[in-house]
Coordinates of C-alpha atoms and ligand atoms in Angstrom, one line a residue:
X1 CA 0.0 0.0 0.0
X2 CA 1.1 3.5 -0.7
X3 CA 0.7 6.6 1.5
X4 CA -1.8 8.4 -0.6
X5 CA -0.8 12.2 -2.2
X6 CA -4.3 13.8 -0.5
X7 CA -4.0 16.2 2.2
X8 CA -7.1 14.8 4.5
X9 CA -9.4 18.3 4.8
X10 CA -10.9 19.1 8.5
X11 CA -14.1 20.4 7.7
X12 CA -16.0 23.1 10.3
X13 CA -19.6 22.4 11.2
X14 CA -20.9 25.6 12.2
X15 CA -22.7 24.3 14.9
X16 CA -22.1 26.1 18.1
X17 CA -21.1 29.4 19.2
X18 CA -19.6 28.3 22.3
X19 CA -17.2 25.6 20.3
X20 CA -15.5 25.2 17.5
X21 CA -16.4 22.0 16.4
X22 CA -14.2 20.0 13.1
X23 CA -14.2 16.7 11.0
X24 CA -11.6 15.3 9.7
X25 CA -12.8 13.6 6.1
X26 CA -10.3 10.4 6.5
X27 CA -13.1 8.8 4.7
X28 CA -12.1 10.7 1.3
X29 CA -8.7 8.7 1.7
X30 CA -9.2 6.2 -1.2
X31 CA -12.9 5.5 -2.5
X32 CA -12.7 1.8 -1.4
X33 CA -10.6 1.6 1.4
X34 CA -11.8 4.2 3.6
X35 CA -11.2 6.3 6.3
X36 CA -9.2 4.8 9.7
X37 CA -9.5 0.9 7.7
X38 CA -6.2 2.4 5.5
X39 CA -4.3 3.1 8.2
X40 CA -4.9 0.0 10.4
X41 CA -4.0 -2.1 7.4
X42 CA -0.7 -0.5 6.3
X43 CA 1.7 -1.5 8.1
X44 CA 0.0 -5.0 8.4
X45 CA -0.1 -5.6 4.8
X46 CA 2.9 -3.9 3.9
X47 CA 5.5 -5.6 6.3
X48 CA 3.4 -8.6 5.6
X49 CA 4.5 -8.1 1.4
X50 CA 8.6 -7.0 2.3
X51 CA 9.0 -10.8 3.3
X52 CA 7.9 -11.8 -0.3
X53 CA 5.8 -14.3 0.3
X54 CA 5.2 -16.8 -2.4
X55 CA 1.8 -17.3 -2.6
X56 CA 1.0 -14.2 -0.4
X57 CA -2.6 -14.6 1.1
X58 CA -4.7 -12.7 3.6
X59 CA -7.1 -14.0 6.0
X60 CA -9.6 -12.2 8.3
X61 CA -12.7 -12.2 10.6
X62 CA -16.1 -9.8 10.2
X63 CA -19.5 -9.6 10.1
X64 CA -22.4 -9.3 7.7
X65 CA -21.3 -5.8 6.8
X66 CA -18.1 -5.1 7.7
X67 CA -16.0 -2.3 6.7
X68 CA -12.7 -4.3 7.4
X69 CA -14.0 -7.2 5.0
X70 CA -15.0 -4.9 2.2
X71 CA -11.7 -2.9 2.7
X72 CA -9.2 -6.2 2.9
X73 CA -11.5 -7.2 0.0
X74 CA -10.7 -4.3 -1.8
X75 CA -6.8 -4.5 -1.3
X76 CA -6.6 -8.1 -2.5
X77 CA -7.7 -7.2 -5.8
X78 CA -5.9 -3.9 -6.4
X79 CA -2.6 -5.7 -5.3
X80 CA -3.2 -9.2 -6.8
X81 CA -3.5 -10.6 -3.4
X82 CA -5.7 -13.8 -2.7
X83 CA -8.1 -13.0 0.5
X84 CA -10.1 -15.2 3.0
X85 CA -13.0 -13.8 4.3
X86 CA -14.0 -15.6 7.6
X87 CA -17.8 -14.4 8.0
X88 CA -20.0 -14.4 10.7
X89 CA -23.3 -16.3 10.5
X90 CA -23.7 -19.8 8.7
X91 CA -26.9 -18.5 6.9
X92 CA -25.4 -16.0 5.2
X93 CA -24.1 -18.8 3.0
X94 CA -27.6 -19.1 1.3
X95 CA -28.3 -15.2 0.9
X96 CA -25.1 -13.5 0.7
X97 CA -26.0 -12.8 -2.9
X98 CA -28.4 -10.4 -1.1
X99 CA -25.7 -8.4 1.1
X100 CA -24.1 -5.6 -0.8
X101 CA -20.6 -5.8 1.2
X102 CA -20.3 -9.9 0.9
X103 CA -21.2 -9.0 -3.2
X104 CA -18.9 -6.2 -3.3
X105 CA -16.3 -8.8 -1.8
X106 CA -16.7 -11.3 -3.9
X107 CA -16.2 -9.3 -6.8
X108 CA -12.7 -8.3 -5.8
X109 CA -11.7 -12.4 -5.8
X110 CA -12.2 -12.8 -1.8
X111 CA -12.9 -15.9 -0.9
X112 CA -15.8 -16.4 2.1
X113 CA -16.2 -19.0 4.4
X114 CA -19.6 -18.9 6.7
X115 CA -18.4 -20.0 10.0
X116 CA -21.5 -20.5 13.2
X117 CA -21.7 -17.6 16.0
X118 CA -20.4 -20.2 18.1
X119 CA -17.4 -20.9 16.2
X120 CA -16.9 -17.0 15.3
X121 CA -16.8 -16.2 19.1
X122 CA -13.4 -18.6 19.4
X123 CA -11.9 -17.0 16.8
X124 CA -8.5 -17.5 18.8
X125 CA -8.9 -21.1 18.0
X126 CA -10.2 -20.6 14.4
X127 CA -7.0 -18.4 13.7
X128 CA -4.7 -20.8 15.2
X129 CA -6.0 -24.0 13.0
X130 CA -6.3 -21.4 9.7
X131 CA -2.4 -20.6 10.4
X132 CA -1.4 -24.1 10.8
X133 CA -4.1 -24.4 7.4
X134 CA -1.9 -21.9 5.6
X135 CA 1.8 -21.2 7.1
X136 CA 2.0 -18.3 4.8
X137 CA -0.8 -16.8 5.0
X138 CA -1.6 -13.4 7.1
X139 CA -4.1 -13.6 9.8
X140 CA -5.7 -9.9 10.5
X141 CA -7.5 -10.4 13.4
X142 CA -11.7 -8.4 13.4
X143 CA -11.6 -5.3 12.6
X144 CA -8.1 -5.1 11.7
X145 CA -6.9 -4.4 15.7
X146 CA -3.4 -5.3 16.5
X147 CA -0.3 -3.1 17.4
X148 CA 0.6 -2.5 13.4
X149 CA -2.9 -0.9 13.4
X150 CA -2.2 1.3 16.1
X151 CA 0.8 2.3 15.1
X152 CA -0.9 3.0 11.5
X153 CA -3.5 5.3 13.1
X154 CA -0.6 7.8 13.6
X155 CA -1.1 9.3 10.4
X156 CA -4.1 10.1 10.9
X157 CA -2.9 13.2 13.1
X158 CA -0.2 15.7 12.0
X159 CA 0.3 19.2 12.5
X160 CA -3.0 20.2 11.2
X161 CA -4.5 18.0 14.6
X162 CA -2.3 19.4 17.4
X163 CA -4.4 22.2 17.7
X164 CA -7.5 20.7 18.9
X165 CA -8.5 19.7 23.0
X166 CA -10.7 17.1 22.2
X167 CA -10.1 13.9 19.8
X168 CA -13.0 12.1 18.8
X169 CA -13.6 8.8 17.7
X170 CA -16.6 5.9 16.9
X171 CA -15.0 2.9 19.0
X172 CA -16.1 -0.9 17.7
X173 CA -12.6 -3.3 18.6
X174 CA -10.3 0.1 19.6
X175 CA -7.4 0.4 17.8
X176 CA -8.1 3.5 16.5
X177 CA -8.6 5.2 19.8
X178 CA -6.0 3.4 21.1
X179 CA -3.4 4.5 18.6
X180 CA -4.7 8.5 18.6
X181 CA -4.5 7.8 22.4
X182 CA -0.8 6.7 22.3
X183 CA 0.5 9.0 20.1
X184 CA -1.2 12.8 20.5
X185 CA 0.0 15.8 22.1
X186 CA 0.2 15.2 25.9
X187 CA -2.5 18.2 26.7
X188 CA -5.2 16.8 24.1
X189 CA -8.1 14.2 25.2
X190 CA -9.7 11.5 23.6
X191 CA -13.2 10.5 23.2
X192 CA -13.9 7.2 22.2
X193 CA -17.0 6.7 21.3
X194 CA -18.7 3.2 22.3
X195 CA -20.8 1.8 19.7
X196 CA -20.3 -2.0 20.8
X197 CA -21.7 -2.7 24.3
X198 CA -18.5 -4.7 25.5
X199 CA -17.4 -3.9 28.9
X200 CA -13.8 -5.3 28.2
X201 CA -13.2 -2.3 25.9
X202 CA -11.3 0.2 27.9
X203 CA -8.8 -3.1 29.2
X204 CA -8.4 -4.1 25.8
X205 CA -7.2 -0.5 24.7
X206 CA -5.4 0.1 27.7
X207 CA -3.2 -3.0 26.6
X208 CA -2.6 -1.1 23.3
X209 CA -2.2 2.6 24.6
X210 CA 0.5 3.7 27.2
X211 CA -1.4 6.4 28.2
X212 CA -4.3 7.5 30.2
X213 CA -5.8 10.1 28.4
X214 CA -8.7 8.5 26.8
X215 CA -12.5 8.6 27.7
X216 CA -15.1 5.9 26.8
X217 CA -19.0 7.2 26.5
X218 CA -21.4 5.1 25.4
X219 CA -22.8 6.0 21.9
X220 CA -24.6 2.2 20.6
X221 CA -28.1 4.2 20.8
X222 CA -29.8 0.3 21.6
X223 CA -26.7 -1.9 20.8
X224 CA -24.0 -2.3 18.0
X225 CA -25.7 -2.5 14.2
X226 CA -29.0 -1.0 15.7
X227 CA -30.5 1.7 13.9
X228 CA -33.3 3.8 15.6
X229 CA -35.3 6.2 13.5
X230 CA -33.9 9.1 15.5
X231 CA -30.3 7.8 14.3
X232 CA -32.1 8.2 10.9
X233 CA -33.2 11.4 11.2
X234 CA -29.6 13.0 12.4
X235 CA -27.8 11.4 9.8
X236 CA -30.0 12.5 7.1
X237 CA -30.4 16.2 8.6
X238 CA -26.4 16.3 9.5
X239 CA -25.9 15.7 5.3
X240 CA -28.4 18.5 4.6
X241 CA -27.1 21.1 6.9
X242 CA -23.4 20.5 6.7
X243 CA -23.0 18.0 3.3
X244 CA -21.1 15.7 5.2
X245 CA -22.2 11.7 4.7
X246 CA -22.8 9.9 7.9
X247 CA -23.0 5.8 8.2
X248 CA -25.3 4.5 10.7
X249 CA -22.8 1.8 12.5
X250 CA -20.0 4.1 13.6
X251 CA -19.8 7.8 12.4
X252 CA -23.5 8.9 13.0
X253 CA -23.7 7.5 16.1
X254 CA -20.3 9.5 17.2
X255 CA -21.4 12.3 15.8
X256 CA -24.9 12.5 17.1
X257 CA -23.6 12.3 20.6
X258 CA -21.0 15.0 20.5
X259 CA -24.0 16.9 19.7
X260 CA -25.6 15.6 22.4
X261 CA -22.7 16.4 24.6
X262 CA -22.2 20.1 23.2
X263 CA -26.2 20.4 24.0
X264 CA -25.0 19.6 27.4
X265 CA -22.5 22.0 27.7
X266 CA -19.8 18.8 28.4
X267 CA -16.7 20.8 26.6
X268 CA -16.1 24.1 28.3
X269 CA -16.5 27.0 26.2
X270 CA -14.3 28.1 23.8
X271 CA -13.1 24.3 23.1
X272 CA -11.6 22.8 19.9
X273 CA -12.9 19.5 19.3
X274 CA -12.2 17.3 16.2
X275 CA -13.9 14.4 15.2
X276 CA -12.4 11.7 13.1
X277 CA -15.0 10.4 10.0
X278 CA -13.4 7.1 9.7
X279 CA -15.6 6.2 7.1
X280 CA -17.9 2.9 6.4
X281 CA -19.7 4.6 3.8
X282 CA -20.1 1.6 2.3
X283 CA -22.5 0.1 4.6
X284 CA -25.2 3.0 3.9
X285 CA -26.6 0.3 1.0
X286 CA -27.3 -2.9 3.7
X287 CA -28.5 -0.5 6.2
X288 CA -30.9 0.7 3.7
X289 CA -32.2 -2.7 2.1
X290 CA -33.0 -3.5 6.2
X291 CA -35.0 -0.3 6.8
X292 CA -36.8 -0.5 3.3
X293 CA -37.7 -4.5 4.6
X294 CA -39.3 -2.9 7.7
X295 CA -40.9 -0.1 5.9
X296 CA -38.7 3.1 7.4
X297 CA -37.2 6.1 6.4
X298 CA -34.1 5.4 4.7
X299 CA -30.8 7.1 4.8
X300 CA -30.2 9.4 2.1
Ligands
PLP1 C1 -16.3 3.4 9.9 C2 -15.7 2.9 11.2 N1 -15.4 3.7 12.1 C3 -14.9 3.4 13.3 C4 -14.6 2.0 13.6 C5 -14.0 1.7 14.9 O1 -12.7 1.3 14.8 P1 -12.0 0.4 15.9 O2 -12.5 -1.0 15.5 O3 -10.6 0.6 15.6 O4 -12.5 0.8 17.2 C6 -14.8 1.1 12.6 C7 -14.5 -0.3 12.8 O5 -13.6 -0.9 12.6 C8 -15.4 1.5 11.3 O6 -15.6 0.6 10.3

């Protein structure tokens, strides 16, 4: 993978007079493989390729929709690289002509193997009998968390993000907070934004962060993959007041609570607060085809 030649804007939204609130468009990075998913990947993929492998394949975990599948899925077939998908949910394997990510990965050459909930949740075990499967192969674990992530999510900040108090960020496995935790300026604080109910998150990123300047809030508005209608509705009202796409899984969620919080006067006046779009756009489709089955608004 290359470092890509586009400066990543940070956008204002005029929302508030008491803050100045930014996003910072990582999802314009490259149109398929999106927002914090290019940095997490990086270094996997591309220490992964400086050993030459000889029949270089890459395997990994996800769910129905996943960003990280459609964004592995995507690399495999711009660099000529046979993927694995591991997918969540046995009956998938009977509809997945019906799921716009699991189509989207097909068509780039990945390969997709249906595995139970059951056997998903031991993916420790999975991984270990896939590596001893395929010596050679890379294992990226869900959602693409592991140190070379973290250490990829540094270039997401740069001069242009020293400036701010607050970092924000939509949290599913944590590596992305974990690796704007470890390495922004000492006086900025993090947000992560909890769209998974799992009460092992802030361990888990404390074993990939040496610091302590990160704050978990809960943002899964009814659990991870749920869609209310008021999600809807700020999502589709956030794109016509600012132009700025939301997804309904990660950065419409994150957004809609810094809202929230601003409402509540959480930041002190005068704050600077940035919020990463780390992308997903992709999963707009899926979302859509469920709210059309159950007759709702869809996202625009
Ligand atoms: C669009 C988007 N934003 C944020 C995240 C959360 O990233 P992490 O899993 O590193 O917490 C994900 C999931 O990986 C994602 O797909």
């Amino acid at each position: 993978m290359k470092r890509p030649k586009i400066n990543i804007p940070i956008v204002e939204i005029p929302y508030s007079d008491k803050v100045k609130l930014f996003i910072k468009r990582e999802d314009l990075i490259h149109p398929e493989i999106s927002g914090n998913k290019y940095w997490k990947l990086f270094f996997n993929i591309n220490h992964y390729l400086e050993n030459r492998p000889e029949n270089p394949l890459i395997i990994t975990f996800g769910g129905a929709f996943s960003n990280h599948i459609s964004a592995v899925s995507a690399i495999g077939n711009l660099a000529g690289i046979k993927t694995l998908g591991i997918i969540r949910g046995e009956e998938l394997e009977k509809k997945w002509t019906h799921n716009p990510t699991l189509v989207f990965a097909k068509k780039n050459g990945m390969n997709l193997k249906f595995v139970t909930r059951e056997e998903y949740r031991h993916k420790d075990k999975l991984t270990e009998f896939l590596q001893q499967e395929f010596p050679q192969a890379l294992i990226i674990p869900e959602g693409g968390t592991n140190k070379n992530a973290v250490y990829g999510v540094k270039m997401m900040l740069n001069n242009d993000t020293k400036d701010f108090d607050y970092l924000c960020t939509a949290v599913g496995t944590g590596g992305t907070l974990a690796g704007i935790s470890e390495f922004c300026e000492e006086n900025q604080k993090v947000i992560g934004f909890k769209v998974v109910d799992d009460s092992s998150l802030e361990s888990k990123i404390s074993e990939l962060t040496s610091k302590q300047n990160f704050y978990l809030t809960d943002a899964a508005y009814g659990g991870y993959g749920k869609i209310n209608d008021e999600n809807v509705r700020f999502i589709n009202g956030f794109k016509m007041k600012f132009d700025i796409p939301l997804e309904p899984v990660y950065t419409g969620k994150m957004m809609q609570k810094v809202l929230e919080m601003i409402d509540a006067d959480y930041f002190p006046e005068g704050s600077k607060i940035l919020c990463f779009h780390t992308g997903g756009l992709q999963g707009i489709e899926g979302a859509n085809m469920l709210l059309e089955k159950q007759s709702r608004n869809l996202i625009i």
